[in-house]
Coordinates of C-alpha atoms in Angstrom, one line a residue:
Chain C
M1 CA -58.5 45.1 102.1
S2 CA -57.4 41.6 101.6
I3 CA -58.0 38.9 98.7
L4 CA -58.0 35.4 99.4
V5 CA -56.9 33.0 96.6
V6 CA -57.4 29.1 96.9
G7 CA -56.0 27.1 93.9
S8 CA -52.6 25.8 92.7
V9 CA -49.0 25.9 93.0
A10 CA -47.4 23.9 90.6
F11 CA -44.2 23.1 88.4
D12 CA -44.8 23.7 84.6
A13 CA -42.8 22.1 81.3
L14 CA -43.6 24.5 78.5
Q15 CA -42.8 24.4 74.9
T16 CA -43.8 27.1 72.5
P17 CA -42.7 28.2 68.8
F18 CA -40.3 30.4 70.6
G19 CA -38.7 28.1 73.1
K20 CA -39.0 25.4 75.9
V21 CA -38.5 25.3 79.8
D22 CA -38.6 21.8 81.3
R23 CA -39.3 22.9 84.7
C24 CA -40.5 26.4 85.7
I25 CA -42.8 27.6 88.6
G26 CA -46.6 27.9 87.4
G27 CA -50.1 26.9 88.9
S28 CA -53.2 29.2 88.7
A29 CA -53.1 30.6 92.5
T30 CA -49.5 31.7 91.7
Y31 CA -49.8 34.0 88.8
F32 CA -53.4 34.9 90.3
S33 CA -51.1 36.3 93.8
V34 CA -48.6 38.0 92.0
A35 CA -50.7 39.8 89.6
S36 CA -53.3 40.8 92.5
S37 CA -50.4 41.8 94.7
F38 CA -50.0 44.9 92.7
F39 CA -52.9 46.3 94.2
T40 CA -53.9 44.4 97.5
E41 CA -52.5 42.1 99.9
V42 CA -53.3 38.4 99.3
D43 CA -53.5 35.0 101.3
L44 CA -52.5 32.5 99.3
V45 CA -54.1 29.0 100.2
A46 CA -52.2 26.1 98.4
V47 CA -50.6 22.6 98.8
V48 CA -47.1 21.8 97.4
G49 CA -44.2 18.9 98.0
D50 CA -41.0 19.4 99.4
D51 CA -39.5 19.8 96.1
F52 CA -40.9 23.2 95.9
T53 CA -37.7 24.8 98.0
D54 CA -37.2 28.3 99.3
E55 CA -35.7 29.1 96.6
H56 CA -39.1 28.7 94.3
L57 CA -40.9 30.9 97.0
A58 CA -38.8 33.7 96.2
V59 CA -41.3 34.5 93.2
F60 CA -43.5 36.0 96.0
K61 CA -40.9 37.6 98.2
G62 CA -41.0 41.1 98.5
R63 CA -44.8 41.1 97.5
N64 CA -48.1 41.6 99.4
V65 CA -48.3 37.6 99.3
N66 CA -48.7 36.0 102.7
L67 CA -47.8 32.4 102.7
D68 CA -49.4 31.1 106.1
G69 CA -52.3 28.9 103.8
L70 CA -49.0 27.5 101.3
E71 CA -48.9 23.9 103.1
R72 CA -45.8 22.2 102.5
V73 CA -46.3 18.3 102.5
P74 CA -43.0 16.2 103.4
G75 CA -42.3 13.1 100.9
E76 CA -44.8 14.6 98.3
K77 CA -44.0 15.9 95.0
T78 CA -45.7 19.0 93.4
F79 CA -48.5 19.2 91.0
F80 CA -46.9 19.2 87.6
W81 CA -48.0 20.2 84.4
S82 CA -46.6 20.0 80.7
G83 CA -48.2 21.6 77.6
E84 CA -47.5 23.0 74.5
Y85 CA -48.5 25.2 72.1
G86 CA -48.5 25.5 68.1
F87 CA -48.6 28.9 66.2
D88 CA -52.1 29.2 67.4
L89 CA -51.1 30.4 71.1
N90 CA -54.9 30.0 72.0
V91 CA -55.1 26.5 72.3
A92 CA -52.9 24.7 74.5
K93 CA -52.2 21.2 74.5
T94 CA -51.4 19.2 77.7
R95 CA -48.7 16.6 77.4
D96 CA -48.8 15.4 81.1
T97 CA -50.5 16.2 84.0
Q98 CA -49.4 14.5 87.6
L99 CA -51.4 15.9 90.7
N100 CA -49.3 14.4 93.2
V101 CA -49.8 16.2 96.6
F102 CA -52.7 18.2 94.5
A103 CA -54.8 15.0 94.9
G104 CA -55.2 15.1 98.2
F105 CA -56.0 18.7 98.6
R106 CA -58.8 19.4 100.9
P107 CA -58.3 23.2 101.7
K108 CA -58.7 24.2 105.4
L109 CA -58.5 27.4 106.1
H110 CA -56.8 28.6 109.2
Q111 CA -59.3 30.8 111.6
R112 CA -57.6 34.0 110.2
H113 CA -58.4 33.4 106.8
R114 CA -62.0 32.7 107.2
S115 CA -63.0 36.2 106.6
P116 CA -61.6 37.6 103.7
D117 CA -62.7 40.8 101.8
V118 CA -62.8 39.2 98.7
L119 CA -62.1 35.4 97.7
F120 CA -61.0 33.8 94.4
L121 CA -61.4 30.3 94.0
A122 CA -59.2 29.4 91.4
N123 CA -59.9 26.3 88.9
I124 CA -60.3 23.3 91.4
Q125 CA -62.7 20.8 91.4
P126 CA -66.5 22.8 92.2
E127 CA -67.0 20.5 95.1
L128 CA -63.9 22.0 96.8
Q129 CA -64.8 25.6 95.8
M130 CA -67.6 25.1 97.8
E131 CA -66.2 23.6 100.7
V132 CA -63.9 26.7 101.0
L133 CA -66.7 28.9 100.7
E134 CA -68.5 27.1 103.2
Q135 CA -65.8 27.9 105.4
C136 CA -65.5 31.5 104.9
R137 CA -68.0 33.9 106.4
R138 CA -70.1 35.6 104.1
P139 CA -66.8 38.0 101.7
R140 CA -67.5 41.2 100.3
L141 CA -66.9 39.7 96.9
V142 CA -66.3 35.9 95.4
A143 CA -65.4 35.1 92.2
L144 CA -64.6 31.7 90.7
D145 CA -62.5 30.3 87.8
T146 CA -63.5 27.1 86.2
M147 CA -62.5 24.8 83.2
N148 CA -63.9 22.5 80.3
L149 CA -63.0 19.6 82.5
W150 CA -65.5 20.4 85.5
I151 CA -68.2 21.3 82.9
A152 CA -67.8 17.9 81.4
T153 CA -67.4 15.9 84.6
A154 CA -68.7 17.7 87.4
K155 CA -71.6 20.0 85.8
E156 CA -73.8 19.6 88.7
A157 CA -71.8 20.8 91.4
L158 CA -70.1 23.8 89.3
T159 CA -73.8 24.6 88.8
R160 CA -74.3 25.0 92.3
I161 CA -71.3 26.9 93.3
I162 CA -72.1 29.1 90.3
S163 CA -75.3 29.8 92.0
K164 CA -73.2 31.0 95.2
V165 CA -70.8 33.4 93.8
D166 CA -70.7 37.1 92.6
L167 CA -68.3 37.0 89.6
V168 CA -67.7 34.4 87.2
V169 CA -64.5 34.3 85.4
I170 CA -65.0 31.7 82.3
N171 CA -63.5 31.2 78.6
E172 CA -65.6 32.1 75.8
A173 CA -65.7 28.3 74.8
E174 CA -66.4 27.6 78.0
V175 CA -69.4 29.6 78.0
R176 CA -70.6 27.5 75.1
Q177 CA -70.0 24.3 76.5
F178 CA -71.8 24.8 79.6
T179 CA -74.8 26.4 78.7
E180 CA -75.0 24.7 74.8
E181 CA -75.8 27.9 73.3
A182 CA -73.9 29.2 70.2
N183 CA -74.7 32.8 70.8
L184 CA -72.2 34.3 73.4
V185 CA -74.7 37.0 74.6
K186 CA -77.4 34.6 75.2
G187 CA -74.8 31.7 76.9
A188 CA -74.1 34.7 79.5
R189 CA -77.5 35.3 80.2
R190 CA -78.3 32.2 81.3
I191 CA -75.2 31.9 83.4
L192 CA -76.6 34.9 85.0
A193 CA -79.5 33.5 85.6
L194 CA -78.1 31.0 88.0
G195 CA -77.2 33.5 90.3
P196 CA -73.8 35.6 89.9
K197 CA -74.2 39.3 89.1
T198 CA -71.0 39.4 86.7
L199 CA -70.0 37.3 84.2
V200 CA -66.4 38.1 82.8
V201 CA -65.7 36.3 79.6
K202 CA -62.2 35.9 78.3
R203 CA -61.3 35.5 74.9
G204 CA -57.7 34.9 74.6
E205 CA -56.1 37.3 71.7
Y206 CA -59.5 38.9 71.1
G207 CA -59.5 40.5 74.9
V208 CA -62.7 40.0 77.3
M209 CA -66.5 40.6 77.7
M210 CA -68.3 41.4 80.8
I211 CA -71.9 41.2 80.9
T212 CA -73.8 42.0 83.6
K213 CA -77.9 42.6 84.2
D214 CA -77.3 46.0 83.0
A215 CA -74.7 46.3 81.1
V216 CA -72.2 44.7 78.1
F217 CA -68.5 45.9 78.3
A218 CA -66.0 44.7 75.8
A219 CA -62.1 45.1 75.8
P220 CA -60.0 44.2 73.2
A221 CA -56.3 42.1 74.3
Y222 CA -53.2 44.7 74.1
P223 CA -52.2 43.8 70.7
L224 CA -48.2 42.3 71.5
E225 CA -45.7 41.8 68.3
N226 CA -43.9 39.1 70.6
V227 CA -46.6 36.8 72.3
F228 CA -44.0 34.1 73.9
D229 CA -46.0 31.9 76.5
P230 CA -49.7 32.3 77.2
T231 CA -49.4 29.9 80.4
G232 CA -50.9 31.5 82.8
A233 CA -52.6 34.8 80.9
G234 CA -56.2 33.7 82.3
D235 CA -55.1 33.4 86.1
T236 CA -53.3 36.6 86.0
F237 CA -55.9 38.4 84.3
A238 CA -58.1 37.2 87.4
G239 CA -55.3 38.0 89.8
G240 CA -55.3 41.8 88.2
L241 CA -59.1 42.2 87.9
L242 CA -59.8 40.7 91.5
G243 CA -56.7 42.4 93.4
Y244 CA -58.1 45.9 92.0
L245 CA -61.4 45.3 93.0
A246 CA -60.3 44.2 96.5
S247 CA -58.2 47.7 96.7
R248 CA -61.5 49.5 95.9
S249 CA -64.2 50.4 98.2
E250 CA -67.3 50.1 96.1
I251 CA -67.4 47.6 93.3
T252 CA -69.4 49.2 90.9
D253 CA -69.7 49.1 87.1
R254 CA -67.0 51.8 86.6
E255 CA -64.6 50.0 89.1
L256 CA -65.5 46.5 87.3
R257 CA -64.3 47.8 83.9
R258 CA -61.0 49.3 85.3
G259 CA -60.3 46.2 87.0
I260 CA -60.8 44.4 83.6
V261 CA -58.3 47.0 82.1
F262 CA -56.1 46.3 84.6
G263 CA -56.2 42.3 84.6
G264 CA -56.0 42.7 80.7
V265 CA -52.7 44.8 81.1
L266 CA -51.2 42.1 83.8
A267 CA -51.7 39.6 81.4
S268 CA -50.4 41.4 78.4
F269 CA -47.0 41.3 80.2
T270 CA -47.5 37.7 81.5
V271 CA -47.2 36.4 77.9
E272 CA -44.3 38.4 77.1
K273 CA -41.6 35.9 78.3
F274 CA -41.9 32.0 80.0
S275 CA -43.6 31.7 83.3
L276 CA -44.1 34.5 85.8
D277 CA -40.3 36.3 84.2
R278 CA -41.9 39.1 82.6
L279 CA -44.2 39.7 85.6
L280 CA -41.3 39.7 88.2
E281 CA -39.6 42.5 86.4
I282 CA -42.1 45.1 86.4
T283 CA -43.6 47.6 88.6
L284 CA -46.4 49.3 89.2
A285 CA -45.4 52.1 87.5
D286 CA -45.0 50.0 84.0
V287 CA -48.6 48.4 84.8
Q288 CA -50.1 52.2 85.0
E289 CA -48.2 53.2 81.8
R290 CA -49.6 50.2 79.7
Y291 CA -52.8 51.4 81.2
Q292 CA -52.9 54.6 79.4
D293 CA -51.3 53.1 76.2
F294 CA -54.8 50.7 76.7
R295 CA -56.6 54.0 76.6
A296 CA -54.8 55.1 73.4
L297 CA -55.7 52.0 71.8
T298 CA -59.2 51.8 72.5
H299 CA -60.2 55.5 72.3
F300 CA -62.6 57.1 69.8
D301 CA -64.7 60.4 69.8
D302 CA -68.2 61.1 69.8
F303 CA -69.2 61.8 66.3
D304 CA -70.2 65.2 65.3
V305 CA -72.3 64.0 61.9
Chain I
M1 CA -67.8 64.5 48.1
S2 CA -68.5 61.4 46.5
I3 CA -67.1 57.7 46.6
L4 CA -66.6 55.1 43.7
V5 CA -67.1 51.6 44.3
V6 CA -66.4 48.8 41.7
G7 CA -67.5 45.1 42.7
S8 CA -70.0 42.7 42.5
V9 CA -73.8 42.8 42.4
A10 CA -75.1 39.2 42.9
F11 CA -77.7 37.0 43.8
D12 CA -77.2 34.7 46.9
A13 CA -78.6 31.6 48.1
L14 CA -77.8 31.3 52.1
Q15 CA -78.5 28.9 54.8
T16 CA -77.7 29.6 58.3
P17 CA -78.7 27.4 61.4
F18 CA -81.8 29.9 61.6
G19 CA -83.4 29.7 58.2
K20 CA -82.6 29.6 54.3
V21 CA -83.3 31.3 51.6
D22 CA -82.8 30.0 47.7
R23 CA -82.2 33.7 45.8
C24 CA -81.5 37.1 47.7
I25 CA -79.8 40.3 46.7
G26 CA -76.0 40.0 47.5
G27 CA -72.6 41.1 46.3
S28 CA -70.0 43.2 47.7
A29 CA -70.5 46.3 45.8
T30 CA -74.5 46.0 46.8
Y31 CA -73.7 45.9 50.6
F32 CA -70.9 48.6 50.3
S33 CA -73.1 51.1 48.3
V34 CA -76.2 50.7 50.8
A35 CA -73.9 51.0 53.8
S36 CA -71.9 53.8 52.3
S37 CA -75.1 55.9 51.1
F38 CA -75.7 56.8 54.9
F39 CA -72.9 59.3 54.7
T40 CA -72.2 59.9 50.8
E41 CA -73.2 59.9 47.3
V42 CA -72.1 56.5 46.0
D43 CA -71.4 55.8 42.2
L44 CA -71.8 52.0 42.1
V45 CA -69.5 50.3 38.5
A46 CA -70.9 46.7 38.6
V47 CA -72.3 44.3 36.2
V48 CA -75.7 42.0 36.1
G49 CA -77.5 40.1 33.8
D50 CA -80.8 40.6 32.4
D51 CA -82.5 38.6 35.3
F52 CA -81.4 41.4 37.7
T53 CA -84.7 43.3 37.1
D54 CA -85.7 47.1 37.8
E55 CA -87.6 45.1 40.9
H56 CA -84.1 44.1 42.2
L57 CA -82.8 47.7 41.9
A58 CA -85.1 48.5 44.6
V59 CA -82.9 48.4 46.9
F60 CA -80.8 51.1 45.8
K61 CA -84.0 53.2 45.2
G62 CA -84.3 56.5 47.7
R63 CA -80.7 56.2 48.6
N64 CA -77.6 58.2 47.4
V65 CA -76.9 55.4 45.3
N66 CA -76.0 56.5 41.4
L67 CA -76.3 53.4 39.2
D68 CA -75.1 54.8 35.7
G69 CA -72.1 52.7 36.1
L70 CA -74.3 49.6 36.7
E71 CA -74.5 47.6 33.4
R72 CA -77.0 45.4 32.3
V73 CA -75.9 42.8 29.9
P74 CA -78.7 41.2 27.7
G75 CA -79.0 37.4 27.3
E76 CA -76.7 37.0 30.5
K77 CA -77.2 35.8 34.2
T78 CA -76.2 37.5 36.9
F79 CA -73.7 36.7 39.2
F80 CA -74.7 33.7 41.7
W81 CA -73.2 32.5 45.3
S82 CA -74.3 29.8 47.4
G83 CA -73.3 29.7 50.6
E84 CA -74.1 28.1 54.4
Y85 CA -72.8 28.6 57.8
G86 CA -72.6 26.7 61.1
F87 CA -73.2 27.7 64.4
D88 CA -69.6 29.1 63.8
L89 CA -70.9 32.5 61.7
N90 CA -67.6 33.3 61.3
V91 CA -67.1 30.5 59.0
A92 CA -68.8 30.4 55.6
K93 CA -69.0 27.6 53.6
T94 CA -69.1 28.0 49.5
R95 CA -71.6 25.4 48.1
D96 CA -71.5 26.7 44.6
T97 CA -70.3 29.7 42.8
Q98 CA -71.9 30.8 38.9
L99 CA -69.9 33.7 38.0
N100 CA -72.1 34.1 34.6
V101 CA -71.9 37.7 33.5
F102 CA -69.3 38.2 35.9
A103 CA -66.7 36.4 34.3
G104 CA -66.3 38.7 31.8
F105 CA -66.3 42.0 33.7
R106 CA -63.7 44.5 32.6
P107 CA -64.9 47.6 34.1
K108 CA -64.3 50.7 31.8
L109 CA -65.4 53.8 33.7
H110 CA -67.5 56.5 32.1
Q111 CA -65.6 59.9 31.8
R112 CA -67.6 61.0 34.9
H113 CA -66.6 58.7 37.2
R114 CA -62.9 58.9 36.5
S115 CA -62.3 61.7 39.0
P116 CA -64.1 59.9 42.4
D117 CA -63.0 61.3 45.9
V118 CA -62.8 58.2 47.3
L119 CA -62.1 54.6 45.3
F120 CA -63.0 51.6 47.1
L121 CA -62.1 48.5 44.8
A122 CA -64.1 45.7 46.2
N123 CA -63.3 42.3 46.2
I124 CA -62.3 41.4 42.9
Q125 CA -59.1 39.8 41.0
P126 CA -56.3 42.3 41.7
E127 CA -55.6 42.8 37.9
L128 CA -59.1 44.2 37.4
Q129 CA -58.5 46.4 41.0
M130 CA -55.3 47.8 39.0
E131 CA -57.1 48.5 35.9
V132 CA -60.0 50.3 37.5
L133 CA -57.3 52.5 39.5
E134 CA -55.6 53.4 36.3
Q135 CA -58.3 55.0 34.8
C136 CA -58.8 57.2 37.6
R137 CA -57.2 60.5 38.4
R138 CA -55.3 60.4 41.7
P139 CA -58.5 60.0 44.3
R140 CA -58.1 61.5 47.6
L141 CA -58.2 57.9 49.0
V142 CA -58.1 54.8 47.4
A143 CA -59.2 51.6 49.2
L144 CA -58.9 47.8 48.7
D145 CA -60.6 44.5 50.0
T146 CA -59.1 40.8 48.7
M147 CA -59.8 37.3 49.7
N148 CA -57.9 34.3 50.4
L149 CA -58.2 32.8 46.4
W150 CA -56.4 36.2 45.4
I151 CA -53.7 35.6 47.8
A152 CA -53.3 31.8 46.6
T153 CA -53.8 32.7 42.9
A154 CA -52.3 36.1 42.1
K155 CA -50.2 37.0 45.4
E156 CA -48.0 39.1 42.9
A157 CA -50.8 41.1 40.8
L158 CA -52.2 41.8 44.6
T159 CA -48.7 43.0 45.8
R160 CA -48.8 45.4 43.3
I161 CA -52.2 46.7 43.4
I162 CA -51.4 47.1 47.6
S163 CA -48.6 48.7 47.0
K164 CA -50.7 51.4 45.2
V165 CA -53.6 52.0 47.8
D166 CA -53.9 53.8 51.0
L167 CA -56.1 51.8 52.7
V168 CA -56.2 47.7 53.1
V169 CA -59.5 46.0 54.6
I170 CA -58.3 42.5 55.0
N171 CA -59.6 39.5 57.3
E172 CA -57.3 38.4 60.5
A173 CA -56.6 35.1 58.6
E174 CA -55.8 36.7 55.2
V175 CA -52.9 38.7 56.9
R176 CA -51.5 35.7 57.9
Q177 CA -52.0 34.1 54.7
F178 CA -50.3 36.9 52.8
T179 CA -47.6 37.3 55.0
E180 CA -47.0 33.8 56.1
E181 CA -46.4 35.4 59.7
A182 CA -48.2 34.1 62.9
N183 CA -48.7 37.4 64.7
L184 CA -51.1 40.1 63.6
V185 CA -49.1 42.5 64.4
K186 CA -46.2 41.8 62.9
G187 CA -48.1 40.8 59.6
A188 CA -49.5 44.1 59.3
R189 CA -46.6 45.8 59.5
R190 CA -45.4 43.6 56.9
I191 CA -48.2 44.7 54.7
L192 CA -47.9 48.4 55.6
A193 CA -44.2 48.1 54.3
L194 CA -45.8 47.6 51.1
G195 CA -47.1 51.1 50.9
P196 CA -50.6 51.6 52.1
K197 CA -50.4 54.1 55.0
T198 CA -53.5 52.2 56.8
L199 CA -54.3 48.5 58.0
V200 CA -57.7 47.7 58.9
V201 CA -58.2 44.2 59.7
K202 CA -61.5 42.6 60.3
R203 CA -61.8 39.7 63.2
G204 CA -65.6 38.8 62.6
E205 CA -67.2 38.6 65.8
Y206 CA -64.3 40.1 67.7
G207 CA -63.9 43.2 65.6
V208 CA -61.9 45.3 63.7
M209 CA -58.2 46.5 64.8
M210 CA -56.6 49.3 62.9
I211 CA -52.7 49.5 62.3
T212 CA -51.0 52.6 61.1
K213 CA -47.3 53.9 61.3
D214 CA -47.8 55.6 64.4
A215 CA -50.8 54.1 65.9
V216 CA -53.3 50.8 66.8
F217 CA -57.0 51.1 67.3
A218 CA -58.9 48.0 68.2
A219 CA -62.6 47.9 68.6
P220 CA -64.9 44.8 69.9
A221 CA -68.0 44.1 67.5
Y222 CA -71.0 45.2 68.8
P223 CA -72.3 42.1 70.9
L224 CA -75.8 40.7 69.6
E225 CA -77.9 38.5 70.9
N226 CA -79.2 37.4 67.5
V227 CA -77.0 37.1 64.5
F228 CA -79.0 35.7 61.7
D229 CA -76.9 35.8 58.7
P230 CA -73.5 37.0 58.4
T231 CA -73.2 37.4 54.9
G232 CA -72.0 41.0 53.7
A233 CA -71.0 42.1 57.3
G234 CA -67.4 42.4 55.8
D235 CA -68.7 44.8 52.6
T236 CA -70.9 46.5 55.0
F237 CA -68.5 47.5 57.3
A238 CA -66.4 49.0 54.7
G239 CA -69.0 50.6 53.0
G240 CA -69.9 52.4 56.6
L241 CA -66.1 53.3 57.1
L242 CA -65.3 54.4 53.3
G243 CA -68.5 56.4 53.3
Y244 CA -68.3 57.8 56.4
L245 CA -64.3 59.2 55.5
A246 CA -65.7 60.6 52.5
S247 CA -68.1 62.8 54.0
R248 CA -65.2 64.3 56.3
S249 CA -62.8 67.0 55.1
E250 CA -59.7 65.7 56.5
I251 CA -58.8 61.5 56.7
T252 CA -57.0 61.7 60.3
D253 CA -56.3 58.9 62.8
R254 CA -59.5 60.6 64.7
E255 CA -61.7 60.2 61.5
L256 CA -60.4 56.5 61.0
R257 CA -61.6 55.6 64.3
R258 CA -65.4 57.1 64.1
G259 CA -65.5 55.6 60.6
I260 CA -64.3 52.1 61.9
V261 CA -67.3 52.3 64.5
F262 CA -69.8 53.5 61.9
G263 CA -68.8 50.3 59.9
G264 CA -68.8 48.1 62.6
V265 CA -72.3 49.6 63.5
L266 CA -73.7 49.0 60.5
A267 CA -72.3 45.7 60.0
S268 CA -74.2 44.7 63.3
F269 CA -77.4 45.5 61.8
T270 CA -76.6 43.8 58.6
V271 CA -76.1 40.6 60.6
E272 CA -79.6 40.7 62.1
K273 CA -81.6 39.4 59.0
F274 CA -81.0 38.0 55.6
S275 CA -79.6 39.6 52.7
L276 CA -79.8 43.2 53.1
D277 CA -83.4 43.0 54.7
R278 CA -82.1 45.0 58.1
L279 CA -79.8 47.5 56.6
L280 CA -82.6 48.6 54.4
E281 CA -84.9 49.3 57.2
I282 CA -83.0 51.4 59.7
T283 CA -82.0 55.1 59.5
L284 CA -79.3 57.1 60.4
A285 CA -80.9 58.1 63.7
D286 CA -81.0 54.3 64.1
V287 CA -76.6 54.1 63.1
Q288 CA -76.3 56.9 65.6
E289 CA -78.0 55.6 68.7
R290 CA -76.0 52.6 68.1
Y291 CA -72.7 54.5 67.6
Q292 CA -73.8 55.6 71.5
D293 CA -74.4 52.2 72.6
F294 CA -71.0 51.5 71.1
R295 CA -69.4 54.3 73.2
A296 CA -71.2 53.0 76.3
L297 CA -70.0 49.4 75.5
T298 CA -66.1 50.1 75.2
H299 CA -65.9 53.2 77.5
F300 CA -63.8 52.8 80.8
D301 CA -62.4 55.6 82.9
D302 CA -58.7 56.7 83.9
F303 CA -57.6 54.9 87.0
D304 CA -57.2 57.0 90.0
V305 CA -54.6 54.6 92.1

């Protein structure tokens, strides 16, 4: 089974209380691809400038990431984001965004990308997410991520694409912003009423809640003594979740829960170092070991009173 | 096995986005006693004025709460707290505090209260918590709660009493305030280094994290579509946890985890109505049923990849 992701490949400048880097590799589709490639083959569709060299492409090397859909536009510069975090690592402050080549991104899928098993529409304009979906033969599972900007500026288009997907990955604050409902469970049910079968709500250091018509699943985040840089945690989480699901023959409540835990485990590695540095060091065995730690973290017995 | 709690019995005025009450029963020891009485016998030590009538005492009626240690002082008024919540129900805004009879509270334990099996020092001045502890023959388990005020104004005394107890129940923000450490796990370890064996960190709607020398346990809060009034949730949680532990022959990691879940379950009922209204309606069977819901909420299988 394979997964297709459409999103950004970027350069980031990052500052956290623990250090800074002036230029490192970032982008939603980058984190997503590397994370999901632990479980499945990934087709990456994105655009970069010619400042994104073969050396930078090395992050994908030796992984199950197919780069046929990664367009490199001569004479253009790659999408650049500069962000800063204070001690509250849940909140990023954007210092600079330079869309560069990404400003004209209108993804045209190759013929061979039009029948993905799982499609992930990373956080890009909702209109582009719709264009991508319309180019595909109906995948087994379609998921999207979004952000506060599109809720504020493109809510109608966002509502349309949400109504077409199976699974939405979204921040807690975005659920409240989108639905204007303070209660998270009620807000989540309103989004489900638009069409998706599954809502996965990211709560930063507090973990994840999944809400479907029939069930609610809540998982804490893996508690870390050293959180270095939260950039990419959400995209890594989505990559782990969707990559895991793409590797399964059926997408059930049971598999969704496992996928959420794998996503959380992968995200917990990402935040331990800048950029993709930690994610690139680990093996599937490391991921499986932390999955077991996660079981110990959350386990409690039935009562006997 | 029995539990002794020393804390406040009070009147509250509450306003939430969902309604208001001008005067209802509150107080840390009140919520704690009612919650722990689901599991064990409770001795309540507190002080009220003569405006706290037999009618108000009815909240304890038919429960395992012994009121011998509840002093009623003629001519005095009961502790009064007035608080307000916005849509972010995690944050209470205090509108008024009238200590009244509580200002002169210097708990003197009856002889028959001096050998409790479990002692809970609810949120009162750390000096008073120490005085109570010094009056007791060493209990099997001593736990305390505290608040930002004492961290700011009585940190030395608070540090002394923390070093004497087995278990600390504390808010996430208070861990950071007390230790001046942004990372919660590191902050928790610093408090453990003072002496307690177990730290239970309350995270409001995000649940609870328990940290001991050997283990970390994280549990989400029970997701509710209707959170009406969060007042007393923390004291109810502590009451469920400690009441459950008092009922067990051994206090192990396994029992601590079960106790935390029972505490969370009881707190999830408390917030569904004003004051103790919901807590007074439910039975142990309701609590056990929601414990099972909580298992379904958090369950995930081992992986098979």
